[in-house]
Amino acid sequence: MFAVHPVSSCFTKLKKDQIKTVDSFLQHMRLSDDVLLDIKARFQAEMEKGLKKDTNPTARVKMLPTHVRSTPDGSENGDFLALDLGGSKFRVLNVKLSKNRKGSVQIDSQLYPAPKEITHGSGAKLFEYVANCLVDFMETKKLKHKKLPLGATFSFPCKQTKLGEGVLLSWTKSFKAEGVQGTDVVHSLQNAINKHKDIDVDVLALVNDTVGTMMACGYDDQYCEVGVIIGTGSNACYMEEMSNVDLVEGDEGRMCINTEWGAFGDDGLLEDIRTEFDKEIDSGSINPGVQLFEKMIGGLYLGELVRVILLEMTKRGLLFNGKVSTALLTKQKIETEHVAAMEKYKEGLSNTRRILKQLDLDPSEDDCIAVQHVCTIVSFRSAKLCAAALAAILTRIRENKKLKRLRITVGVDGTVYRIHPQYAKRLHKVVKRLEPNCDVRFLLSESGSGKGAAMVIPMAFRLQLQQGKQIDEILALFKLNKQTLVDVKKKMMVELKNGLKKEIHDSATVKMLPTYVCGTPDGTEEGNFLVLDLGETNFKVLLVKIRSGQRKYVTMCNDNFGIPLEIMQGTGEELFDHIVQCIADFLEFMRIKGTPLSLGFKFSFPCKQVSIDKGTLIEWTKGFKATNCEGEDIVDMLRKAIKRRNEFDLDIVTVVNDTVGTMMACAYEDPNCEIGLIVGTGTNVCYMEEMKNIEYIEEKEERMCINTEWGGFGDNGCLDDIRTNYDQQVDEGSLNSGKQRFEKMISGMYLGEIVRQILIELTKHDLLFRGLISERLRTKGIFESKFISMIESDQQALHQVRNILQQLGLESTCDDSIIVKKVCGTVSKRAAQLCGAGMAAVVDKIRENRGLHHLDITVGVDGILYKLHPHFSRILQETVADLAPKCNVTFMLSEDGSGKGAALITAVAKRLHNKITIDRKGIL
């Protein structure tokens, strides 16, 4: 039970019946240690609720992450500005920190009033006023010529996603500026500052006053891990283990949590200890129903609480002979500074008499003692409630550290703690009783929380450097130096040669498949041809008209048809029936359904060919998984599907890979084109190889186009030294895990997924997207490669990059956009360099085959990544030039796609067939 200790000998003069009357009247405000321990337990439960993601939305104690991850380490130094906004006055400071912890901290500050017309006006006027005061301070202190970073102490509940951002949740205390709640106060303050062209100030950090207090005291005492404010309002912060903070991704290290304990009890949890006087204070406040704990503690309310108690006692005839003055009826006539004055040890009674007379009251000596007693009970209850919540925090820190006994320092600030003569002593004693296993030092923040706000700035710089280092460490895994690229080229050369050897051809990862295309167009090709193009999620049917002569030309009509996922991954019969249906629709549209046509089948998957019109599928790639196809002749499967339809007369003359089609299309324009490259959804290369080097082909004259199927390069582990864990994650999540490893580091189907995995990792480390991994970011395939091309475009401003990310459902800041762009650039550059290293091996092999010192050659290229990415083609070409200096390589974009090439191959095959020049093995 609460015991009143005599504050002067005058207490002995208080009559026993009057003591009993006052104690009885305020019995609900006299809290025992048992009650306080119960309140401590309730607050512990509320802290846990606020930290959990699923319960935080309904929690009243919000436990807001501040993104301050450490306390000062002594390395902080520099010249900074600080603002301290939260009370009836606000302070502007210039803080100079020394590197040496023992060195002096120079602080120059100035107080400015916060008049009601500003704090209750518009938000724009509030921030304009603050900016004007800042300019005045800088001019007075001769600082306008300096570029200075600013840290702001903002003593109101804010949701922070990083140090330099804070969305106001609600005003507290006496502030009620319109249009600010739900907005970023840093952005508003920065905009107001930017209107003053004569100063150069960037707002880098926003902290709560509790955080500022903890940081300021932490500079002097490394054991300081808690900050408490007991002033106009009341609040606390402390260092929490990241593993316990569900609201922020990542579980390494610690983060300062702003408890916002003023709202404790807003859900009715403290109704058993709230009195009729507390309820009257609440109903008369500017924010009824909220901040109920703060209204029992904070200095804005203690004086008013004393006044309503005295008023009620007077009305009941217990004080001043029942005579009520007008002043006693007036709100805010008794302030907390009056309460503090009345409780002073020696002059307390004289102060009480003076203050009561100022209220037009005529107090007796017993009245003065009774009023002093009321003040003691009210302020002591405040200290006890504060102690109960603080003890809960200290117990949590001790249990987090798994210690039987904890040594810790609590940084404290606030007018109540500072000016009340008994408050600090009472608080310390009760905390010790409620948490006896903690050795607590209370350290008064001599320079206020503004110093702490300034101190956060160098920590923010340090964090930026650390974050930049973390990002660079992750992206360094994707950076390839020249020696690494030379090694990749050498390994590719080995695999190209291995694939041509008879004894190891079947086990080679780079398959080096014969295409039975042994020549390029000569300009005499002519006729109408149907071409099927299967290689991606869209299936294309083309009618190609080739005309020879002096004005040779090729014209094409085509249509795209989608292939649903259930068809791609259904049965082979369903897939080929779908293809034939698309053919029927196209022929019907073109009104040539009954016309006999020669057909070229461009099939962009690894096939083993024994003639130009036979191809056995080795394995599906690029997301296809139709059953009963691998190991089967896909030309035969197409013929059977056409026969089942039995509606048209089609002669399947050739089956070709898309790379071969690309090479042939470009060779029609440039006879020097002997290589075909695809860099799109997948990637592959073909080239003209000397038949004498193809050990598994008996004919040894002339040349044959080899489909390398280089996407499988590295499937034997030869690239494991440059594969990252992100590549492994993408591989493991693919339909063909362990296969096509080179393709998965280069092609469009996978680059976006690699980027997404990196973004998830960066977010886990709180380096992106406010540390929150959204469901969209968790969604596989969301980050298509086309977005990489868009983000890396030189013409894209950062706000446009943000728009792209928002379209993807990723809410980002400008800083996020910079990082995402950097990630995209790093991943795509590695892809282009690897492609270039592989191509350098191909052109050097052709040069060596022909015994040339110098080779001039053209590469026909197609694929959406090569076409649309703003830098891929340049980096690829630069890499080839660097790694194959004896080759002059021209890259020719296939404007009409590889479908034109497939038609040309079909035309050549048909022409030669008509001349009876194709031998029985079907070699062109």
mmCIF file of N, CA and C in Angstrom, residues 127 164-166 183-194 203 206 802:
data_model
loop_
_atom_site.group_PDB
_atom_site.id
_atom_site.type_symbol
_atom_site.label_atom_id
_atom_site.label_comp_id
_atom_site.label_asym_id
_atom_site.label_seq_id
_atom_site.Cartn_x
_atom_site.Cartn_y
_atom_site.Cartn_z
ATOM 1 N N PHE A 127 5.300 23.306 -41.341
ATOM 2 C CA PHE A 127 6.635 23.022 -41.861
ATOM 3 C C PHE A 127 7.287 24.271 -42.452
ATOM 4 N N GLY A 164 15.424 7.969 -42.980
ATOM 5 C CA GLY A 164 15.056 9.242 -43.578
ATOM 6 C C GLY A 164 13.621 9.301 -44.038
ATOM 7 N N GLU A 165 12.736 8.612 -43.351
ATOM 8 C CA GLU A 165 11.328 8.619 -43.735
ATOM 9 C C GLU A 165 10.478 8.349 -42.516
ATOM 10 N N GLY A 166 9.317 9.003 -42.420
ATOM 11 C CA GLY A 166 8.440 8.761 -41.285
ATOM 12 C C GLY A 166 7.030 9.247 -41.574
ATOM 13 N N THR A 183 1.038 11.176 -43.817
ATOM 14 C CA THR A 183 2.011 11.645 -44.807
ATOM 15 C C THR A 183 3.430 11.543 -44.246
ATOM 16 N N ASP A 184 4.398 11.588 -45.142
ATOM 17 C CA ASP A 184 5.812 11.513 -44.758
ATOM 18 C C ASP A 184 6.276 12.895 -44.300
ATOM 19 N N VAL A 185 6.561 13.034 -43.029
ATOM 20 C CA VAL A 185 6.928 14.341 -42.479
ATOM 21 C C VAL A 185 8.309 14.785 -42.957
ATOM 22 N N VAL A 186 9.184 13.822 -43.251
ATOM 23 C CA VAL A 186 10.511 14.185 -43.770
ATOM 24 C C VAL A 186 10.360 14.845 -45.137
ATOM 25 N N HIS A 187 9.521 14.248 -45.969
ATOM 26 C CA HIS A 187 9.281 14.807 -47.304
ATOM 27 C C HIS A 187 8.708 16.220 -47.195
ATOM 28 N N SER A 188 7.762 16.410 -46.286
ATOM 29 C CA SER A 188 7.143 17.731 -46.110
ATOM 30 C C SER A 188 8.153 18.755 -45.614
ATOM 31 N N LEU A 189 8.987 18.344 -44.649
ATOM 32 C CA LEU A 189 10.001 19.251 -44.114
ATOM 33 C C LEU A 189 11.034 19.591 -45.187
ATOM 34 N N GLN A 190 11.461 18.581 -45.948
ATOM 35 C CA GLN A 190 12.462 18.820 -46.989
ATOM 36 C C GLN A 190 11.921 19.767 -48.057
ATOM 37 N N ASN A 191 10.657 19.583 -48.428
ATOM 38 C CA ASN A 191 10.053 20.485 -49.420
ATOM 39 C C ASN A 191 10.017 21.921 -48.911
ATOM 40 N N ALA A 192 9.695 22.094 -47.630
ATOM 41 C CA ALA A 192 9.652 23.437 -47.051
ATOM 42 C C ALA A 192 11.049 24.061 -47.033
ATOM 43 N N ILE A 193 12.060 23.249 -46.710
ATOM 44 C CA ILE A 193 13.447 23.736 -46.685
ATOM 45 C C ILE A 193 13.914 24.105 -48.091
ATOM 46 N N ASN A 194 13.531 23.266 -49.074
ATOM 47 C CA ASN A 194 13.985 23.485 -50.451
ATOM 48 C C ASN A 194 13.479 24.794 -51.053
ATOM 49 N N VAL A 203 17.609 16.624 -45.143
ATOM 50 C CA VAL A 203 17.106 15.917 -43.965
ATOM 51 C C VAL A 203 17.419 14.433 -44.138
ATOM 52 N N LEU A 206 15.220 10.904 -39.250
ATOM 53 C CA LEU A 206 14.102 11.278 -38.385
ATOM 54 C C LEU A 206 14.066 10.295 -37.223
ATOM 55 N N ARG A 802 10.661 3.697 -60.815
ATOM 56 C CA ARG A 802 9.717 3.463 -59.713
ATOM 57 C C ARG A 802 8.347 3.070 -60.245
#
